Coordinates of C-alpha atoms in Angstrom, one line a residue:
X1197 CA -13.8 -51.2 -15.0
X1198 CA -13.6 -48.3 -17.3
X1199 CA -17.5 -47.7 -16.8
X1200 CA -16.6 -47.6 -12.6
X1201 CA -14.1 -44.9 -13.3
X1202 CA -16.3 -43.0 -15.7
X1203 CA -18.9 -42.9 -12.3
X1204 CA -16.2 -41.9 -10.1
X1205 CA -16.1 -39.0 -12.3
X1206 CA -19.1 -37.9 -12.7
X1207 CA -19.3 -37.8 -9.2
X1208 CA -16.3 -36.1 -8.5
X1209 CA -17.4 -33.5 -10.5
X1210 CA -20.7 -33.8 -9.0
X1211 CA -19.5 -32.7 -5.9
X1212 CA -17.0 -30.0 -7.1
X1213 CA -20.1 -28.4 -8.6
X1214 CA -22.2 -28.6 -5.2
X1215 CA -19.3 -26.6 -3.2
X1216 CA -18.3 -30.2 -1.1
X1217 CA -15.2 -31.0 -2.8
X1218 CA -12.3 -28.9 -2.7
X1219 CA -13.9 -26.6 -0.4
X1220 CA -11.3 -24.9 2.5
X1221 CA -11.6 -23.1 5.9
X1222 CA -10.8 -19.2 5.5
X1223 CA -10.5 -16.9 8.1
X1224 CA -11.1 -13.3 8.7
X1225 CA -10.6 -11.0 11.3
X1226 CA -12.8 -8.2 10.7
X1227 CA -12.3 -5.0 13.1
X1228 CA -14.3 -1.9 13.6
X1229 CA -12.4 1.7 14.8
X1230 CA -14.4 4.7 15.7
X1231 CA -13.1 7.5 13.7
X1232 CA -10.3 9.7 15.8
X1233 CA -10.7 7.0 18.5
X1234 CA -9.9 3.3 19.1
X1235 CA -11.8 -0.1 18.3
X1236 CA -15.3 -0.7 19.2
X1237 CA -15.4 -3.8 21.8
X1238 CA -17.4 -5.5 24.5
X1239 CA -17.7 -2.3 26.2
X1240 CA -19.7 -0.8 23.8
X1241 CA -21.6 -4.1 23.0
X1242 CA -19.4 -4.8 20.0
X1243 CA -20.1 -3.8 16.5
X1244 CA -22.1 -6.5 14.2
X1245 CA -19.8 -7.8 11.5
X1246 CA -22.1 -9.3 8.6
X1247 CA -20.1 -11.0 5.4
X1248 CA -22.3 -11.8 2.4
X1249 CA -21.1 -13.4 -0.7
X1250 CA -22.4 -10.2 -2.9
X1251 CA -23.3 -12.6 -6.2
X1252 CA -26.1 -14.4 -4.2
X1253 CA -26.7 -12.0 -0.7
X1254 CA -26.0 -15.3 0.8
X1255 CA -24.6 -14.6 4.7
X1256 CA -21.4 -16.2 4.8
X1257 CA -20.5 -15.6 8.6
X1258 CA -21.9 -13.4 11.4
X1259 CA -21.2 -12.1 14.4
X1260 CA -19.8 -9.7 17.2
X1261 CA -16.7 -8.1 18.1
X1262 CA -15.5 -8.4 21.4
X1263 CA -12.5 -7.4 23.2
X1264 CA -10.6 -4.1 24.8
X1265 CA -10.4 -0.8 22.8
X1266 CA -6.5 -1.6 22.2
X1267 CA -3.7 0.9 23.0
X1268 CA -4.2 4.7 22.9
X1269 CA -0.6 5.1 22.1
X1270 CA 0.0 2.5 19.4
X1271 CA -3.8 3.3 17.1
X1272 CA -3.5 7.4 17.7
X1273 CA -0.3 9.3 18.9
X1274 CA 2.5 7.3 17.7
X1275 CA 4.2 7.6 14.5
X1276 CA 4.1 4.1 12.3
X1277 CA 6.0 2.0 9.8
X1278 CA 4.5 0.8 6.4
X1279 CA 2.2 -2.8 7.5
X1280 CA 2.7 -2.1 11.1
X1281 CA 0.5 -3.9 13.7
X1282 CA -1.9 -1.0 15.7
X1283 CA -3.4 -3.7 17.6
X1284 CA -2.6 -6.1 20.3
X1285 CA -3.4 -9.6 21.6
X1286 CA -6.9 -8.6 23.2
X1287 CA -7.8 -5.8 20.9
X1288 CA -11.3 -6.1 20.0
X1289 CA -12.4 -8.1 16.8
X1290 CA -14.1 -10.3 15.1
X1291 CA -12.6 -13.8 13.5
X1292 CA -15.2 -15.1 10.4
X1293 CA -14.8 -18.1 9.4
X1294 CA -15.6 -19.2 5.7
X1295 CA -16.1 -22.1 4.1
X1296 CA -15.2 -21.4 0.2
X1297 CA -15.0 -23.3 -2.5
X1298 CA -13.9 -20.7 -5.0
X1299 CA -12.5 -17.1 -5.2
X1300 CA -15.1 -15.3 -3.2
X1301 CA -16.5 -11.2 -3.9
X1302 CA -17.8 -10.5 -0.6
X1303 CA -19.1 -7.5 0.8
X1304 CA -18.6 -6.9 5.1
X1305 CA -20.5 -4.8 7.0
X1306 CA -19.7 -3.5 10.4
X1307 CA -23.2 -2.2 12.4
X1308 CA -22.2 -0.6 15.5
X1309 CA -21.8 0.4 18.0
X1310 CA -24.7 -2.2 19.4
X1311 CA -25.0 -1.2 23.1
X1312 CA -26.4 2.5 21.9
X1313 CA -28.9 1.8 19.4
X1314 CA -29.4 5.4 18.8
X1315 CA -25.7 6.1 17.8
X1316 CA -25.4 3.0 15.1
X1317 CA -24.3 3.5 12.2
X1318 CA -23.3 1.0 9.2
X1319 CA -19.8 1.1 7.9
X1320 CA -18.9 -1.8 4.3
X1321 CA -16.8 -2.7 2.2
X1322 CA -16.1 -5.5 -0.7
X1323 CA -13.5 -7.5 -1.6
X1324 CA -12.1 -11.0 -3.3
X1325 CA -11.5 -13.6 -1.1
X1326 CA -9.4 -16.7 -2.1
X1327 CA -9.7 -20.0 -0.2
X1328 CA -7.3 -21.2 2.2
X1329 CA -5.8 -17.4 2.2
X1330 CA -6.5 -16.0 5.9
X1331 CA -6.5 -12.5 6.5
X1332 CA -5.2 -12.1 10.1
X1333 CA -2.9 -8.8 12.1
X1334 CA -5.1 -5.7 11.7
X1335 CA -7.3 -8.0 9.5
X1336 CA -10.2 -6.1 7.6
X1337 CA -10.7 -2.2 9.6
X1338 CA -13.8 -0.9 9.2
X1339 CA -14.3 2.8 10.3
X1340 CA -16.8 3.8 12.1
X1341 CA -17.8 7.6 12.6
X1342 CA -19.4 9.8 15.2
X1343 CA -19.9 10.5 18.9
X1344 CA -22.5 8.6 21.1
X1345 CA -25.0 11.2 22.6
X1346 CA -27.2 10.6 25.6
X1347 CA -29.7 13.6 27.0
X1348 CA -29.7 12.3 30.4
X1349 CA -31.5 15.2 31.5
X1350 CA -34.6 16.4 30.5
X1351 CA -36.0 12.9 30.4
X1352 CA -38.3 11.8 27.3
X1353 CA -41.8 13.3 28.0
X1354 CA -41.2 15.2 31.0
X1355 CA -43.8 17.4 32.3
X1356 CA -41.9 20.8 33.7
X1357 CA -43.4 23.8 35.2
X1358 CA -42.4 27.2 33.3
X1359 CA -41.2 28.7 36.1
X1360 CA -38.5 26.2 37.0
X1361 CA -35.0 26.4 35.3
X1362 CA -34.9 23.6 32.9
X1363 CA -31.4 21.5 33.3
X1364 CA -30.3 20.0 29.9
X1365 CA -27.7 17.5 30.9
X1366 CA -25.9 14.9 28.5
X1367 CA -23.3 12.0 28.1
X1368 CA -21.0 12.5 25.0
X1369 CA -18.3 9.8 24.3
X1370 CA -16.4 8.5 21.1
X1371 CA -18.0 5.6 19.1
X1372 CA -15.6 3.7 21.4
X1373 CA -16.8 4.4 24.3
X1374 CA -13.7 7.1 25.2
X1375 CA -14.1 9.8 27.4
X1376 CA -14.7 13.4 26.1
X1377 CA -12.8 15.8 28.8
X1378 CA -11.1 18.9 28.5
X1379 CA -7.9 18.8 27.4
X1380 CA -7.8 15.4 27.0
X1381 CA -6.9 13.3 24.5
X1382 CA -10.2 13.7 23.2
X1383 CA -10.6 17.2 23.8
X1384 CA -14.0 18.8 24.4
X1385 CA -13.1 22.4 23.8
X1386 CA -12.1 21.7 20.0
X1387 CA -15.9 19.9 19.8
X1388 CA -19.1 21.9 19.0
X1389 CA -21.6 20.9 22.3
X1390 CA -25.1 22.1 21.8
X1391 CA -28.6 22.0 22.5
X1392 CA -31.5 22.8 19.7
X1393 CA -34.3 24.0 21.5
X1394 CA -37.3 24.2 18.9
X1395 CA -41.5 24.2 19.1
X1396 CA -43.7 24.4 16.4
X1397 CA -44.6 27.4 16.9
X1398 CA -41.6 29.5 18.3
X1399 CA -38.4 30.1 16.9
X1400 CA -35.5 28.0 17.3
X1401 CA -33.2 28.6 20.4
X1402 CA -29.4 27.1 20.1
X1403 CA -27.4 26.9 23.2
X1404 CA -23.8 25.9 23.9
X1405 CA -23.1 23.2 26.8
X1406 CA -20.2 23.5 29.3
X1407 CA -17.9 21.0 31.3
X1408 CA -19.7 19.7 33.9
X1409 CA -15.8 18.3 35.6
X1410 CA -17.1 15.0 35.4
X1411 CA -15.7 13.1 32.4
X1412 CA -18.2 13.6 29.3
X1413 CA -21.0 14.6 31.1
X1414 CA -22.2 18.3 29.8
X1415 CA -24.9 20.8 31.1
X1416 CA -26.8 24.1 30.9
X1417 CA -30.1 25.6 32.3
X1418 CA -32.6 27.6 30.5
X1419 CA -36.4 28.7 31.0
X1420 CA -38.8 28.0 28.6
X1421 CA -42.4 29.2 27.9
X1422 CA -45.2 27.0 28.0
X1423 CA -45.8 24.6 25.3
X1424 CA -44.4 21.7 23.6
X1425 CA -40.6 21.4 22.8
X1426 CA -38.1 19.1 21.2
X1427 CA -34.7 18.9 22.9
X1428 CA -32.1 17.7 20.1
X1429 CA -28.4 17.8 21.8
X1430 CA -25.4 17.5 19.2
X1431 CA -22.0 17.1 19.5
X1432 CA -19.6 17.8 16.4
X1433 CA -16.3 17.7 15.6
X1434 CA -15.0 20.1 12.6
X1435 CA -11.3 18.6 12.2
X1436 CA -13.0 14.8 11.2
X1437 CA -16.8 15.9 10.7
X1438 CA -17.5 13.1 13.6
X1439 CA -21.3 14.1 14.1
X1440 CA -23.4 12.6 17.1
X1441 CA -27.1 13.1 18.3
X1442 CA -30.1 12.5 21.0
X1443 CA -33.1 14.3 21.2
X1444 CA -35.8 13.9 23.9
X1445 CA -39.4 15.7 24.0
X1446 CA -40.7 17.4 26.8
X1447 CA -44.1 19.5 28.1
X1448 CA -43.9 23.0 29.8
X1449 CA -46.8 23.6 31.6

């Protein structure tokens, strides 16, 4: 008899040692929010959450948020209480669920936005996790900075004759996906909206972009010599430093 309970034991602690006994379900809701803007969603094609247990680089739990931006008026121009909620029921996230065994040191990464490639950036942080303790509300916030820039116009290698007037034409929005307007929340006259114009062997030309009246769409014309030119359009913000880029390449013959 005492030899059978000296093998239940053993095994016992067997297990406990292989992470299978005493192991519990922990949740996280992990959420990424473009700087000076609201939560990166479906819309945007989510933002990638990665969770790695930062002792062994082991992936815990990945995946994508998804979900609506949330509510202009509750994440930006409302005043709020100490622990207050800023999202709501359908505000974008991303619920990991670990299986731990022991007080965790993780680190979580937030890769987004994925639907523009050329915007993504990587936002992380670390922190102890304890199992069985769920982190839910606003969960984990991971901030995400920048604009998303699209040159929509000249396309990438176009061939242009040097006497037509060049249209440089672009898409700006938050991280988010929100609109840049004028006078709007997200105002476009407190932004810095420009083209770099630069060849290898002419000086570099910088010009400003208007308003186009359509919501975050931006334009000007210029003529340019023949030659070989890259097109680099920013936009940039000096209240947050929220910096975004595209550039495109283009012929003049």
């Amino acid at each position: 008899m005492k030899r059978s309970y000296f093998l239940t034991f053993v095994f016992a602690l067997f297990l406990s040692s292989t992470g299978h006994l005493f192991s519990q379900e922990t949740k996280i809701m992990v959420r990424a929010l473009a700087t000076d803007a609201k939560f990166i969603g479906s819309s945007m094609g989510g933002a990638k959450i990665i969770i790695r247990d930062v002792e062994t680089g082991k992936i815990l739990d990945e995946g994508l948020t998804k979900g609506i931006t949330g509510d202009t008026e509750v994440i930006l121009l409302s005043p709020k209480d100490r622990y207050e909620d800023i999202i709501t029921e359908k505000t974008a996230g991303y619920e990991a669920i670990l299986d731990l065994d022991k007080p965790t040191f993780v680190s979580i990464e937030a890769h987004g936005p994925m639907g523009k490639k050329q915007a993504k950036v990587i936002s992380s942080t670390q922190l102890w996790v304890i199992p069985g303790r769920n982190i839910s509300g606003n969960g984990i916030i991971l901030e995400i900075p920048g604009f998303v820039v699209d040159v929509l116009s000249p396309q990438t290698h176009e061939t242009i004759n040097a006497e037509t007037e060049i249209e440089i034409r672009a898409n700006i929005v938050m991280m988010c996906g929100c609109p840049v307007t004028e006078d709007g929340t997200w105002d476009a006259s407190g932004y810095e909206i420009k083209a770099l114009i630069s060849s290898e062997d002419k000086e570099q030309r910088e010009i400003a972009l208007k308003a186009t009246g359509k919501a975050s769409t931006f334009f000007e014309t210029v003529q340019l010599e023949k030659g070989e030119y890259e097109i680099a359009v920013f936009a940039f913000d000096p209240k947050t430093g929220n910096t975004g880029l595209d550039k495109v390449h283009i012929i003049v013959n």
